[in-house]
Amino acid sequence: AFGTAVAGFFGMNVINGMEQTEGIFEAIVLGSTLTGGLFLGACASYVDGSRMQRRTLENLNQIEVLNRALSDMPALDYSFEL
């Protein structure tokens, strides 16, 4: 959509001061393509979900560590009472 919007803006008969600039067409095409590629990569990463799975496993490991530490609390309490 971004590439189409940029191409549409420059394809219209709007005077924007860049009509005579050398290499502007290539720069706009390259910028639009890179922006579209970055957006596609971000969407693919989100859909893949591997980063979210990794984060979920890290959180689960932290919960298990806390659970083990809290389950040993009565033993610590008993040892301090002596």
GROMACS .gro file of N, CA and C in nm:
model
  246
    1ALA      N    1   0.083  -0.119   0.000
    1ALA     CA    2   0.000   0.000   0.000
    1ALA      C    3   0.087   0.125   0.000
    2PHE      N    4   0.199   0.119   0.074
    2PHE     CA    5   0.288   0.236   0.080
    2PHE      C    6   0.346   0.266  -0.057
    3GLY      N    7   0.393   0.160  -0.124
    3GLY     CA    8   0.451   0.178  -0.257
    3GLY      C    9   0.350   0.233  -0.356
    4THR      N   10   0.229   0.186  -0.347
    4THR     CA   11   0.123   0.234  -0.435
    4THR      C   12   0.091   0.380  -0.408
    5ALA      N   13   0.089   0.418  -0.281
    5ALA     CA   14   0.061   0.558  -0.246
    5ALA      C   15   0.170   0.650  -0.299
    6VAL      N   16   0.296   0.609  -0.281
    6VAL     CA   17   0.407   0.692  -0.330
    6VAL      C   18   0.403   0.701  -0.482
    7ALA      N   19   0.385   0.586  -0.548
    7ALA     CA   20   0.378   0.586  -0.694
    7ALA      C   21   0.260   0.669  -0.743
    8GLY      N   22   0.148   0.659  -0.675
    8GLY     CA   23   0.031   0.738  -0.713
    8GLY      C   24   0.055   0.887  -0.698
    9PHE      N   25   0.124   0.926  -0.591
    9PHE     CA   26   0.151   1.067  -0.569
    9PHE      C   27   0.243   1.122  -0.677
   10PHE      N   28   0.348   1.048  -0.708
   10PHE     CA   29   0.441   1.097  -0.809
   10PHE      C   30   0.390   1.076  -0.951
   11GLY      N   31   0.293   0.986  -0.968
   11GLY     CA   32   0.237   0.964  -1.101
   11GLY      C   33   0.132   1.066  -1.138
   12MET      N   34   0.081   1.136  -1.038
   12MET     CA   35  -0.020   1.238  -1.066
   12MET      C   36   0.047   1.361  -1.126
   13ASN      N   37  -0.029   1.444  -1.184
   13ASN     CA   38   0.025   1.567  -1.243
   13ASN      C   39   0.033   1.676  -1.137
   14VAL      N   40   0.106   1.647  -1.032
   14VAL     CA   41   0.124   1.743  -0.923
   14VAL      C   42   0.266   1.796  -0.932
   15ILE      N   43   0.279   1.924  -0.930
   15ILE     CA   44   0.412   1.986  -0.934
   15ILE      C   45   0.467   1.986  -0.792
   16ASN      N   46   0.575   1.912  -0.773
   16ASN     CA   47   0.632   1.903  -0.638
   16ASN      C   48   0.778   1.944  -0.635
   17GLY      N   49   0.834   1.987  -0.745
   17GLY     CA   50   0.971   2.035  -0.748
   17GLY      C   51   1.075   1.928  -0.774
   18MET      N   52   1.034   1.803  -0.782
   18MET     CA   53   1.130   1.695  -0.802
   18MET      C   54   1.125   1.637  -0.943
   19GLU      N   55   1.049   1.700  -1.031
   19GLU     CA   56   1.030   1.644  -1.165
   19GLU      C   57   1.160   1.637  -1.244
   20GLN      N   58   1.247   1.731  -1.226
   20GLN     CA   59   1.369   1.739  -1.306
   20GLN      C   60   1.492   1.685  -1.232
   21THR      N   61   1.475   1.634  -1.112
   21THR     CA   62   1.588   1.584  -1.035
   21THR      C   63   1.636   1.452  -1.093
   22GLU      N   64   1.766   1.440  -1.114
   22GLU     CA   65   1.826   1.320  -1.173
   22GLU      C   66   1.824   1.206  -1.071
   23GLY      N   67   1.773   1.090  -1.110
   23GLY     CA   68   1.776   0.971  -1.027
   23GLY      C   69   1.667   0.961  -0.922
   24ILE      N   70   1.573   1.054  -0.922
   24ILE     CA   71   1.469   1.053  -0.819
   24ILE      C   72   1.375   0.933  -0.838
   25PHE      N   73   1.350   0.895  -0.964
   25PHE     CA   74   1.261   0.782  -0.987
   25PHE      C   75   1.319   0.655  -0.926
   26GLU      N   76   1.449   0.630  -0.949
   26GLU     CA   77   1.514   0.512  -0.895
   26GLU      C   78   1.515   0.514  -0.742
   27ALA      N   79   1.539   0.631  -0.685
   27ALA     CA   80   1.541   0.643  -0.540
   27ALA      C   81   1.403   0.614  -0.480
   28ILE      N   82   1.299   0.662  -0.545
   28ILE     CA   83   1.163   0.640  -0.496
   28ILE      C   84   1.125   0.493  -0.509
   29VAL      N   85   1.160   0.432  -0.621
   29VAL     CA   86   1.130   0.290  -0.640
   29VAL      C   87   1.206   0.207  -0.537
   30LEU      N   88   1.335   0.236  -0.516
   30LEU     CA   89   1.414   0.162  -0.418
   30LEU      C   90   1.359   0.181  -0.277
   31GLY      N   91   1.327   0.305  -0.240
   31GLY     CA   92   1.273   0.331  -0.106
   31GLY      C   93   1.139   0.262  -0.084
   32SER      N   94   1.054   0.265  -0.183
   32SER     CA   95   0.923   0.198  -0.172
   32SER      C   96   0.939   0.048  -0.160
   33THR      N   97   1.032  -0.008  -0.239
   33THR     CA   98   1.055  -0.152  -0.235
   33THR      C   99   1.112  -0.194  -0.100
   34LEU      N  100   1.208  -0.120  -0.048
   34LEU     CA  101   1.266  -0.152   0.083
   34LEU      C  102   1.163  -0.140   0.195
   35THR      N  103   1.081  -0.038   0.190
   35THR     CA  104   0.977  -0.022   0.292
   35THR      C  105   0.877  -0.137   0.286
   36GLY      N  106   0.837  -0.174   0.166
   36GLY     CA  107   0.746  -0.288   0.151
   36GLY      C  108   0.809  -0.417   0.199
   37GLY      N  109   0.938  -0.437   0.168
   37GLY     CA  110   1.008  -0.557   0.214
   37GLY      C  111   1.021  -0.563   0.366
   38LEU      N  112   1.050  -0.450   0.427
   38LEU     CA  113   1.058  -0.446   0.574
   38LEU      C  114   0.923  -0.477   0.637
   39PHE      N  115   0.818  -0.422   0.579
   39PHE     CA  116   0.684  -0.449   0.631
   39PHE      C  117   0.649  -0.596   0.614
   40LEU      N  118   0.682  -0.654   0.499
   40LEU     CA  119   0.657  -0.795   0.476
   40LEU      C  120   0.734  -0.882   0.574
   41GLY      N  121   0.860  -0.848   0.599
   41GLY     CA  122   0.940  -0.923   0.696
   41GLY      C  123   0.882  -0.915   0.836
   42ALA      N  124   0.835  -0.798   0.876
   42ALA     CA  125   0.776  -0.782   1.008
   42ALA      C  126   0.648  -0.864   1.021
   43CYS      N  127   0.567  -0.864   0.917
   43CYS     CA  128   0.444  -0.943   0.921
   43CYS      C  129   0.474  -1.092   0.925
   44ALA      N  130   0.573  -1.137   0.848
   44ALA     CA  131   0.610  -1.278   0.847
   44ALA      C  132   0.665  -1.320   0.983
   45SER      N  133   0.743  -1.234   1.046
   45SER     CA  134   0.797  -1.264   1.179
   45SER      C  135   0.685  -1.275   1.282
   46TYR      N  136   0.587  -1.187   1.272
   46TYR     CA  137   0.475  -1.191   1.366
   46TYR      C  138   0.392  -1.317   1.347
   47VAL      N  139   0.366  -1.353   1.222
   47VAL     CA  140   0.285  -1.472   1.193
   47VAL      C  141   0.360  -1.599   1.233
   48ASP      N  142   0.492  -1.600   1.214
   48ASP     CA  143   0.573  -1.717   1.250
   48ASP      C  144   0.563  -1.745   1.400
   49GLY      N  145   0.572  -1.643   1.482
   49GLY     CA  146   0.553  -1.658   1.626
   49GLY      C  147   0.668  -1.719   1.700
   50SER      N  148   0.784  -1.741   1.638
   50SER     CA  149   0.895  -1.805   1.707
   50SER      C  150   0.947  -1.718   1.821
   51ARG      N  151   0.948  -1.587   1.802
   51ARG     CA  152   0.995  -1.498   1.909
   51ARG      C  153   0.900  -1.504   2.028
   52MET      N  154   0.770  -1.511   2.001
   52MET     CA  155   0.671  -1.519   2.108
   52MET      C  156   0.683  -1.652   2.183
   53GLN      N  157   0.707  -1.761   2.109
   53GLN     CA  158   0.724  -1.891   2.173
   53GLN      C  159   0.847  -1.891   2.264
   54ARG      N  160   0.956  -1.832   2.216
   54ARG     CA  161   1.078  -1.825   2.297
   54ARG      C  162   1.054  -1.745   2.425
   55ARG      N  163   0.985  -1.634   2.414
   55ARG     CA  164   0.955  -1.551   2.531
   55ARG      C  165   0.865  -1.625   2.629
   56THR      N  166   0.769  -1.699   2.576
   56THR     CA  167   0.678  -1.776   2.661
   56THR      C  168   0.752  -1.884   2.736
   57LEU      N  169   0.846  -1.952   2.670
   57LEU     CA  170   0.925  -2.054   2.738
   57LEU      C  171   1.014  -1.994   2.846
   58GLU      N  172   1.072  -1.877   2.819
   58GLU     CA  173   1.153  -1.810   2.922
   58GLU      C  174   1.068  -1.774   3.043
   59ASN      N  175   0.948  -1.722   3.019
   59ASN     CA  176   0.858  -1.688   3.130
   59ASN      C  177   0.817  -1.812   3.208
   60LEU      N  178   0.793  -1.923   3.138
   60LEU     CA  179   0.756  -2.047   3.204
   60LEU      C  180   0.870  -2.098   3.291
   61ASN      N  181   0.993  -2.086   3.243
   61ASN     CA  182   1.109  -2.127   3.323
   61ASN      C  183   1.121  -2.041   3.449
   62GLN      N  184   1.097  -1.912   3.437
   62GLN     CA  185   1.103  -1.824   3.554
   62GLN      C  186   0.995  -1.862   3.655
   63ILE      N  187   0.877  -1.895   3.607
   63ILE     CA  188   0.768  -1.935   3.697
   63ILE      C  189   0.804  -2.064   3.769
   64GLU      N  190   0.866  -2.158   3.698
   64GLU     CA  191   0.905  -2.284   3.762
   64GLU      C  192   1.012  -2.262   3.869
   65VAL      N  193   1.107  -2.173   3.843
   65VAL     CA  194   1.210  -2.141   3.942
   65VAL      C  195   1.146  -2.080   4.066
   66LEU      N  196   1.055  -1.986   4.046
   66LEU     CA  197   0.987  -1.925   4.160
   66LEU      C  198   0.902  -2.026   4.236
   67ASN      N  199   0.838  -2.115   4.165
   67ASN     CA  200   0.755  -2.217   4.228
   67ASN      C  201   0.840  -2.309   4.316
   68ARG      N  202   0.957  -2.349   4.264
   68ARG     CA  203   1.047  -2.434   4.345
   68ARG      C  204   1.097  -2.359   4.467
   69ALA      N  205   1.130  -2.231   4.449
   69ALA     CA  206   1.180  -2.153   4.563
   69ALA      C  207   1.072  -2.137   4.669
   70LEU      N  208   0.950  -2.113   4.626
   70LEU     CA  209   0.842  -2.095   4.723
   70LEU      C  210   0.800  -2.226   4.788
   71SER      N  211   0.819  -2.338   4.719
   71SER     CA  212   0.784  -2.466   4.780
   71SER      C  213   0.883  -2.505   4.888
   72ASP      N  214   1.004  -2.450   4.886
   72ASP     CA  215   1.104  -2.477   4.990
   72ASP      C  216   1.093  -2.382   5.108
   73MET      N  217   1.001  -2.290   5.105
   73MET     CA  218   0.988  -2.191   5.213
   73MET      C  219   0.953  -2.255   5.348
   74PRO      N  220   0.865  -2.355   5.358
   74PRO     CA  221   0.838  -2.413   5.489
   74PRO      C  222   0.963  -2.478   5.551
   75ALA      N  223   1.048  -2.537   5.470
   75ALA     CA  224   1.170  -2.596   5.524
   75ALA      C  225   1.261  -2.488   5.578
   76LEU      N  226   1.272  -2.377   5.510
   76LEU     CA  227   1.354  -2.266   5.560
   76LEU      C  228   1.295  -2.210   5.688
   77ASP      N  229   1.166  -2.195   5.692
   77ASP     CA  230   1.099  -2.142   5.810
   77ASP      C  231   1.124  -2.233   5.930
   78TYR      N  232   1.114  -2.362   5.911
   78TYR     CA  233   1.137  -2.457   6.018
   78TYR      C  234   1.281  -2.451   6.067
   79SER      N  235   1.377  -2.436   5.974
   79SER     CA  236   1.517  -2.433   6.015
   79SER      C  237   1.549  -2.305   6.091
   80PHE      N  238   1.482  -2.197   6.062
   80PHE     CA  239   1.507  -2.072   6.134
   80PHE      C  240   1.441  -2.072   6.271
   81GLU      N  241   1.337  -2.152   6.290
   81GLU     CA  242   1.269  -2.160   6.420
   81GLU      C  243   1.354  -2.232   6.523
   82LEU      N  244   1.442  -2.319   6.478
   82LEU     CA  245   1.525  -2.395   6.571
   82LEU      C  246   1.626  -2.305   6.628
   0.00000   0.00000   0.00000
